[in-house]
Short mmCIF file of C-alpha atoms in Angstrom, two decimals:
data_model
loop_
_atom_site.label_atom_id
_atom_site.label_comp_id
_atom_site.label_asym_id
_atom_site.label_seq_id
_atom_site.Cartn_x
_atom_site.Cartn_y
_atom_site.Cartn_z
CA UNK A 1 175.55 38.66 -13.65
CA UNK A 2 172.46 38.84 -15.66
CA UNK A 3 172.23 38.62 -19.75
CA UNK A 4 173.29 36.05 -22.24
CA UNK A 5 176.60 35.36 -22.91
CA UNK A 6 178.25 37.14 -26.23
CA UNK A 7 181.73 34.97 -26.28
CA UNK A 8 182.09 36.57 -29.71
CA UNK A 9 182.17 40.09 -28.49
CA UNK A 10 183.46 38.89 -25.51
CA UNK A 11 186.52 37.45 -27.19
CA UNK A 12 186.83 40.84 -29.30
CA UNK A 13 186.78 42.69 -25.90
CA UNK A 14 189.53 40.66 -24.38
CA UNK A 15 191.75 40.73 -26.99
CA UNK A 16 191.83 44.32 -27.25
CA UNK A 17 192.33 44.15 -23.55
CA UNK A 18 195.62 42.06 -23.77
CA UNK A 19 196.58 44.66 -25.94
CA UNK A 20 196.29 47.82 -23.20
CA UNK A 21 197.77 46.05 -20.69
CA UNK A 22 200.94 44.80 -22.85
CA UNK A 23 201.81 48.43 -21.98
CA UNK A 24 201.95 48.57 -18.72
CA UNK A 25 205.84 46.94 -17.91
CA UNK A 26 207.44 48.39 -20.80
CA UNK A 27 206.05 51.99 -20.18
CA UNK A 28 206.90 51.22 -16.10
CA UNK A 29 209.75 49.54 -16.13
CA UNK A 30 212.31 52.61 -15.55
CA UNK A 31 209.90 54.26 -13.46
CA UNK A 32 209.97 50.86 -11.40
CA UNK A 33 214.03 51.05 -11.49
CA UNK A 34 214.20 54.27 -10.58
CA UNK A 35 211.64 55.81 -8.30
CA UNK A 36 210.86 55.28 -4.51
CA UNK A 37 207.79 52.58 -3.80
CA UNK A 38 206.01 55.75 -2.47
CA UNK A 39 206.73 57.84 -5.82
CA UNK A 40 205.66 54.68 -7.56
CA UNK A 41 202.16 55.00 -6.10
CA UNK A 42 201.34 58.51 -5.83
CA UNK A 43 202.37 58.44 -9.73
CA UNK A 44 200.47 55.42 -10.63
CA UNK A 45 197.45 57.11 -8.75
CA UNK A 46 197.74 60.44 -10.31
CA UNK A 47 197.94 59.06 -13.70
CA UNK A 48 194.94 57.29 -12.87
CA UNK A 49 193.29 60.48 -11.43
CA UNK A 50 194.25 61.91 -15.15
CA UNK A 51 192.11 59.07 -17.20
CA UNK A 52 188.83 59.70 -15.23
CA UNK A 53 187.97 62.86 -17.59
CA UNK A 54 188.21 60.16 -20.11
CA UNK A 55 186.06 57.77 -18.55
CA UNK A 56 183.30 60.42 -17.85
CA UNK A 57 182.93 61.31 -21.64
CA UNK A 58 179.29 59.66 -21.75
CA UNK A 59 176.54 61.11 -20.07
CA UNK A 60 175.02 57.82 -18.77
CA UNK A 61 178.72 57.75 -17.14
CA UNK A 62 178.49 60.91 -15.12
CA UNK A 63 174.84 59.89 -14.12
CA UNK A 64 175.73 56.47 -13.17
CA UNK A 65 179.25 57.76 -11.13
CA UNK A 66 176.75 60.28 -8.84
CA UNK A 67 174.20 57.17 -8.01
CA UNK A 68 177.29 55.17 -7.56
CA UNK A 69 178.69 57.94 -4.59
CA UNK A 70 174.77 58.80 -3.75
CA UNK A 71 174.45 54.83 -2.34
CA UNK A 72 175.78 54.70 1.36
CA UNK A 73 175.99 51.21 1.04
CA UNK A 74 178.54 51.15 -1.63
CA UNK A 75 181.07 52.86 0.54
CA UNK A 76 182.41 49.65 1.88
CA UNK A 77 182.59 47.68 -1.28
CA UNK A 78 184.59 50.76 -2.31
CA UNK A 79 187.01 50.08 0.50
CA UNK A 80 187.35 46.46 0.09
CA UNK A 81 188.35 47.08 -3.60
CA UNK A 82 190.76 49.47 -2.47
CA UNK A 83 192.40 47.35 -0.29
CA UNK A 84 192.70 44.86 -2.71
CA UNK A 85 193.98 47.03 -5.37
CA UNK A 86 197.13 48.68 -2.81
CA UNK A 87 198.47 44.81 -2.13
CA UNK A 88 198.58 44.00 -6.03
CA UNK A 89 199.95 47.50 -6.94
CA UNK A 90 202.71 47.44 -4.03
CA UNK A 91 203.64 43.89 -4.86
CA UNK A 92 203.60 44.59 -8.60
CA UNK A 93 205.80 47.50 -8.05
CA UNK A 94 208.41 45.18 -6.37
CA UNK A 95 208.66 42.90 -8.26
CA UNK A 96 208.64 44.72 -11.49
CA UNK A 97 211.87 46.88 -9.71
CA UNK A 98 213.58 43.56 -9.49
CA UNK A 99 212.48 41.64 -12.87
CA UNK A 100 212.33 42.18 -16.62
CA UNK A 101 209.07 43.45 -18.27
CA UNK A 102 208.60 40.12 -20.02
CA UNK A 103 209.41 37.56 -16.63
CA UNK A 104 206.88 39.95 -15.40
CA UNK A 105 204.26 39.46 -17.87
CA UNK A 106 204.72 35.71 -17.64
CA UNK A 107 203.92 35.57 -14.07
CA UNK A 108 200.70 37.55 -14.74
CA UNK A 109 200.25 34.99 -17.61
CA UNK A 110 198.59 32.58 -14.60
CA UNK A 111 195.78 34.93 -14.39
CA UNK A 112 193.83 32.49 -16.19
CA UNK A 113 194.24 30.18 -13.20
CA UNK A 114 193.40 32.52 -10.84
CA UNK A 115 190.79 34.26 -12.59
CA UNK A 116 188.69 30.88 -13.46
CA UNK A 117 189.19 30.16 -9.22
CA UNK A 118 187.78 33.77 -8.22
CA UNK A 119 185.11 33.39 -11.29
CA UNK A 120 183.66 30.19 -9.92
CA UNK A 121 183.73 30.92 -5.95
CA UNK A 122 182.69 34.77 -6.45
CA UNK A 123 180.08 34.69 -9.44
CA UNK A 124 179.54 31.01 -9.49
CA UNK A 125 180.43 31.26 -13.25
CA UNK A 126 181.43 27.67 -14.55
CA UNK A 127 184.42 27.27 -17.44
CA UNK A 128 182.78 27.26 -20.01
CA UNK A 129 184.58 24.11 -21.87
CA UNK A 130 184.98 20.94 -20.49
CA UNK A 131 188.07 20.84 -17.84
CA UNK A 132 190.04 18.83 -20.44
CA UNK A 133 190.05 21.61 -22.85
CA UNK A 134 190.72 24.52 -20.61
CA UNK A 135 193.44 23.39 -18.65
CA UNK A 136 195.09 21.81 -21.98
CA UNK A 137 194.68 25.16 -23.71
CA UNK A 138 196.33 26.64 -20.83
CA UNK A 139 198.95 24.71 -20.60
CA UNK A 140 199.72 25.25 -24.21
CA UNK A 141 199.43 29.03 -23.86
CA UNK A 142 201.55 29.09 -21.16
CA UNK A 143 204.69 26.69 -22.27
CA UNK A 144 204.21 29.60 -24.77
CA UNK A 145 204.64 32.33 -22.47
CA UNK A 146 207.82 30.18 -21.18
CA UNK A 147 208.94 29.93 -24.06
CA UNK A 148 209.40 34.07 -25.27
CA UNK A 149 210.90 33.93 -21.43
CA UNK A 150 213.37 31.61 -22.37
CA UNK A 151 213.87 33.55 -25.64
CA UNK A 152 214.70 37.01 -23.45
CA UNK A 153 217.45 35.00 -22.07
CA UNK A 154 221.33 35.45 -21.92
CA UNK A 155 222.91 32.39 -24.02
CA UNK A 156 225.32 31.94 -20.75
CA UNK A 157 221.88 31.55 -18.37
CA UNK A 158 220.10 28.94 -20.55
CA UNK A 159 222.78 26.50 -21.24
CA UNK A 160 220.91 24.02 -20.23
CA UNK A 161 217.26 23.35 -18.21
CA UNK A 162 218.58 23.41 -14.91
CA UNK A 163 220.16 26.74 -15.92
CA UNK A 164 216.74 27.91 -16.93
CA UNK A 165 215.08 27.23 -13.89
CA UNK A 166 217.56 29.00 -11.71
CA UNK A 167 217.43 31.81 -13.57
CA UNK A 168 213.56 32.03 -13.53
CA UNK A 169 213.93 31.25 -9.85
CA UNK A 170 215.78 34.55 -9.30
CA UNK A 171 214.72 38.17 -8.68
CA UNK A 172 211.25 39.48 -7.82
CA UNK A 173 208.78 36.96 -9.43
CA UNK A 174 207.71 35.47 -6.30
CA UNK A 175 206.00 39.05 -5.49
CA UNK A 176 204.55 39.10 -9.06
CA UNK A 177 202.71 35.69 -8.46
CA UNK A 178 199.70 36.57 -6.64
CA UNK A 179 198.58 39.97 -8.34
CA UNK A 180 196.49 38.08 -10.82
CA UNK A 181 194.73 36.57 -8.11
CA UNK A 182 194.36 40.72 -6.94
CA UNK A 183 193.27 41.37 -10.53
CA UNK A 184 190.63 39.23 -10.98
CA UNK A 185 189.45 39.33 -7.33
CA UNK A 186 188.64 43.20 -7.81
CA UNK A 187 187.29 43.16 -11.67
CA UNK A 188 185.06 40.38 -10.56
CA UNK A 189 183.38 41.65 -7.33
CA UNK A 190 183.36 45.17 -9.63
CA UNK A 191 181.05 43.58 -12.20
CA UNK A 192 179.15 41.08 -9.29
CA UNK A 193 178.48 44.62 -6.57
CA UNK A 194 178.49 47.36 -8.86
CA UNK A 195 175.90 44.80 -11.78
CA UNK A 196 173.76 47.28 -14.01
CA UNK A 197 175.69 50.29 -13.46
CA UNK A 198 177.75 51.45 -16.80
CA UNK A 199 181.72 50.18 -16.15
CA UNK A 200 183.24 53.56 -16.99
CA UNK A 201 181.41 54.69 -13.90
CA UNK A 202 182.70 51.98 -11.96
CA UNK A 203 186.01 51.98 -12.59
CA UNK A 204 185.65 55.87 -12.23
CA UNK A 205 184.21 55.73 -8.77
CA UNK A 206 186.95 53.42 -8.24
CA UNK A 207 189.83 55.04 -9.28
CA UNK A 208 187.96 57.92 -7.45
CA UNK A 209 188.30 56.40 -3.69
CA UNK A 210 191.65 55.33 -4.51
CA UNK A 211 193.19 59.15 -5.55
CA UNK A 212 191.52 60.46 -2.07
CA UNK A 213 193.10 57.96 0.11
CA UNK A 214 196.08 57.62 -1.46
CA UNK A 215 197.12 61.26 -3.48
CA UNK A 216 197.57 62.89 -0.36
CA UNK A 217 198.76 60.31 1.91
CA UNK A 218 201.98 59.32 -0.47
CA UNK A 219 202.46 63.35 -0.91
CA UNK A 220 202.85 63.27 2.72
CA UNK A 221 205.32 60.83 3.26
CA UNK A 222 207.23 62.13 0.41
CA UNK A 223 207.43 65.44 1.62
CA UNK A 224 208.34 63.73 5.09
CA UNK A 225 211.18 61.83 3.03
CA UNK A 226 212.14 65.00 1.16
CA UNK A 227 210.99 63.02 -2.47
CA UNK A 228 208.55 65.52 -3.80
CA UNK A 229 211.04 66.44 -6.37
CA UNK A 230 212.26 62.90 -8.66
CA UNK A 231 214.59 63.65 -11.17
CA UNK A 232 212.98 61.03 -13.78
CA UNK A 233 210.91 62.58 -16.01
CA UNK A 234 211.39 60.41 -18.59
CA UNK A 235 210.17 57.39 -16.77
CA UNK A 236 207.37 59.40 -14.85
CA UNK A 237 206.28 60.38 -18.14
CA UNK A 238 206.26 57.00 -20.23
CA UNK A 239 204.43 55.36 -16.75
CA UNK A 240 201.71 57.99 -16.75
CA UNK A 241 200.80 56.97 -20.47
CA UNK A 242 201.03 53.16 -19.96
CA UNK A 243 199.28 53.42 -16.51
CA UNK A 244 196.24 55.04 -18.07
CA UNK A 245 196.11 52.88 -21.58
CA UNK A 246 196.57 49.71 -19.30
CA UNK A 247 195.80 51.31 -15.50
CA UNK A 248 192.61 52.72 -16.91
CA UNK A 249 191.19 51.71 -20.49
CA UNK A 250 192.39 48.64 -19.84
CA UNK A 251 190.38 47.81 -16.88
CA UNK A 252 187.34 49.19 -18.90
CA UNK A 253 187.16 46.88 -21.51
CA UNK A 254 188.23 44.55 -19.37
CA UNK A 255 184.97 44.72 -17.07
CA UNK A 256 182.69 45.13 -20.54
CA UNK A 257 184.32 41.78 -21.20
CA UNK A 258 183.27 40.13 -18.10
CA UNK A 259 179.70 41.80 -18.71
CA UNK A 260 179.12 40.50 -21.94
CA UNK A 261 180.35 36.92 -21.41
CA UNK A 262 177.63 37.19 -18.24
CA UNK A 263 180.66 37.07 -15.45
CA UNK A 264 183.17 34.47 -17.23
CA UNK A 265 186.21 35.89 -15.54
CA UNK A 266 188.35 32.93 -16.79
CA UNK A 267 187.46 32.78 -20.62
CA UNK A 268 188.04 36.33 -20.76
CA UNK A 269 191.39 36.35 -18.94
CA UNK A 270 192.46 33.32 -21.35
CA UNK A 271 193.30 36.11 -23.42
CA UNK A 272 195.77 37.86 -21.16
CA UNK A 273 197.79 34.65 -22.63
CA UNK A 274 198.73 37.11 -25.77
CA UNK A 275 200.31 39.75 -23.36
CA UNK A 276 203.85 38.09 -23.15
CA UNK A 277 204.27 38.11 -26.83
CA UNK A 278 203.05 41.51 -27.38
CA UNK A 279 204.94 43.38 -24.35
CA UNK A 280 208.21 41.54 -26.30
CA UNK A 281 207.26 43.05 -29.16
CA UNK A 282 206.67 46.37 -27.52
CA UNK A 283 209.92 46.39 -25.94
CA UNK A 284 211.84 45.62 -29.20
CA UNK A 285 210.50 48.86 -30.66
CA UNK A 286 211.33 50.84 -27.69
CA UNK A 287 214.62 49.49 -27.19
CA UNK A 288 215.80 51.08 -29.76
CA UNK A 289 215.87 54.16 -27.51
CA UNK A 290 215.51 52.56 -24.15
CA UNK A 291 218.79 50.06 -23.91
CA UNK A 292 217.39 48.21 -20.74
CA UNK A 293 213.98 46.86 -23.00
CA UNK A 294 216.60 45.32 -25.11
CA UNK A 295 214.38 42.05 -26.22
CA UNK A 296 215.86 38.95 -28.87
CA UNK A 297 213.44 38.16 -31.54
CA UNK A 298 214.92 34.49 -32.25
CA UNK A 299 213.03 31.13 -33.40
CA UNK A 300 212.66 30.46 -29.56
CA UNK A 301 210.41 33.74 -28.92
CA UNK A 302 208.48 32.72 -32.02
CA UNK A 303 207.68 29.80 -31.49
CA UNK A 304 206.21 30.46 -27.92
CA UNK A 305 204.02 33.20 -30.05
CA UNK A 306 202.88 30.63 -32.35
CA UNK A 307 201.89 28.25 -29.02
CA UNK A 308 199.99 31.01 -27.33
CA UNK A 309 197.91 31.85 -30.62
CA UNK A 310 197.48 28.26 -31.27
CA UNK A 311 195.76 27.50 -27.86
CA UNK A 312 193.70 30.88 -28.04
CA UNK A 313 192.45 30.02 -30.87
CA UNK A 314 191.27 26.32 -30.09
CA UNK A 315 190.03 27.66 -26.83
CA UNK A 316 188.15 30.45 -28.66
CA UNK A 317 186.35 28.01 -31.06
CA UNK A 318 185.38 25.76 -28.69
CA UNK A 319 183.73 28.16 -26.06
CA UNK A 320 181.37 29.76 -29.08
CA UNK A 321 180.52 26.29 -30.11
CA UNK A 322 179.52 24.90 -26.43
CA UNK A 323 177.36 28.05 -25.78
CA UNK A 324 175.62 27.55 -29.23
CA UNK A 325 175.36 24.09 -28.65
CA UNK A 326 173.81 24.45 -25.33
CA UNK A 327 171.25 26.52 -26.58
CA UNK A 328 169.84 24.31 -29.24
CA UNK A 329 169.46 21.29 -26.91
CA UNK A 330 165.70 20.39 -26.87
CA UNK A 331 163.91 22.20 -24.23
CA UNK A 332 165.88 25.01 -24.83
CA UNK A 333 164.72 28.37 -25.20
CA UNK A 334 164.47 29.99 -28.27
#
């Protein structure tokens, strides 16, 4: 990654990221309930295919998505990031099938984690705050993130702690836990191969390989299964519009994000820490048509909001401070 760091913008740039993908598991949930893992994909991908019109809007886009396609060499980088992007989209789907939208979002919630790992071994990208601050921010954010879990809870299931865990030890979580580590894998080799070229493009050229492999080999098997015609429109239609706010813009700001903090995968993804909160939030307005989003607003839930803000915004602070005081060290440039 070349360039300064802008953890200002950066931070701006992340938090509006948090806020596309808090759409994603309330706008996918029935569609996860309901359809086939093969009609899962072919949807996700075709609602993908949909955004790139979007994406292309900019003329430095288009230019940039032909030099991307006119580079031989790029053909297998586009094949590794497909590969990677299949294994966190099937596991997703199954554990999404199996587990509320907010358990969900609380497993993704160690993205931080996994993000600062791939950040570090990929780009070579240090945290940038001490170890003590990071991982103490983190913790906060995520007891947090437990704690609007907890929240979602029947009163009969959290009777107690050891109730707790056994609930949050059942259903599909366990196939949840390593699609952050997916996530951040792909955006970061994205923004460390594809360096200089404008990130609409990418994730164009992306989404691009994806639709060719995949369109047509899911509408094969699903007119081998006799599934070309689901009966959900409703949910194909509300996963269509969260897939491409949180499939597709989503993924946009998130790689400007990791451009302008120069690669910092993990101070970026800190903000993912907001998503809990705001898919419960989410899924209280839309329960009010959709009975299975049904979501308790109760002291617990805001109180875990009030922990994931709180360690944001400490985190936050401190990484524009370090930067800035970094700079001004004698010797420094500038």
């Amino acid at each position: 990654m070349s360039g300064r760091a802008n953890y200002r913008l950066g931070s701006l740039f992340g938090a509006a990221t948090a806020c596309l993908l808090a759409t994603q598991e309330p706008f996918s949930f029935l569609a996860a309930k309901r359809l086939s893992t093969m009609q899962f994909v072919c949807v996700t991908q075709i609602a993908l295919l949909i955004s790139i019109p979007f994406l292309m809007t900019r003329s430095r886009s288009r230019r940039d998505l032909a030099a991307l396609f006119g580079d031989p060499s790029n053909y297998w980088k586009f094949g590794s990031i497909l590969a990677i992007g299949i294994a966190g989209l099937l596991l997703y789907n199954i554990g999404l099938s199996q587990t509320h939208p907010v358990i969900v979002s609380v497993i993704l919630n160690l993205s931080p984690f996994w993000a600062a790992l791939v950040a570090l071994l990929v780009a070579r990208v240090p945290i940038p705050v001490s170890p003590v601050v990071f991982f103490t921010c983190l913790a906060g954010a995520f007891f947090g993130a437990m704690a609007v879990t907890i929240s979602q809870m029947d009163e009969a299931t959290r009777g107690s702690m050891g109730d707790v865990s056994g609930n949050l030890l059942k259903g599909g979580w366990l196939y949840i836990l390593p699609v952050p580590f997916f996530y951040a894998l792909g955006a970061t080799l994205i923004g460390k191969w594809f360096d200089g070229f404008d990130e609409s493009a990418t994730i164009a050229a992306n989404f691009l390989v994806a639709n060719v492999v995949l369109i047509p080999t899911t509408l094969f098997i699903l007119y081998q299964r006799s599934e070309l015609a689901p009966d959900h429109w409703r949910a194909i239609a509300l996963m269509i519009i969260g897939t491409i706010l949180a499939g597709s813009f989503a993924r946009v700001f998130y790689q400007v994000a990791i451009t302008i903090t120069a690669g910092d995968n993990g101070f970026v993804s800190m903000f993912f820490n907001l998503v809990p909160a705001l898919i419960a939030l989410l899924s209280y307005v839309m329960s009010l048509w959709l009975a299975a989003l049904h979501v308790v607003l109760d002291p617990t839930f805001f109180f875990g909001l009030a922990c994931i803000v709180v360690a944001l915004f400490i985190f936050s602070l401190r990484s524009w401070r370090e930067p800035a005081a970094n700079s001004t060290e004698p010797g420094s440039a500038g």
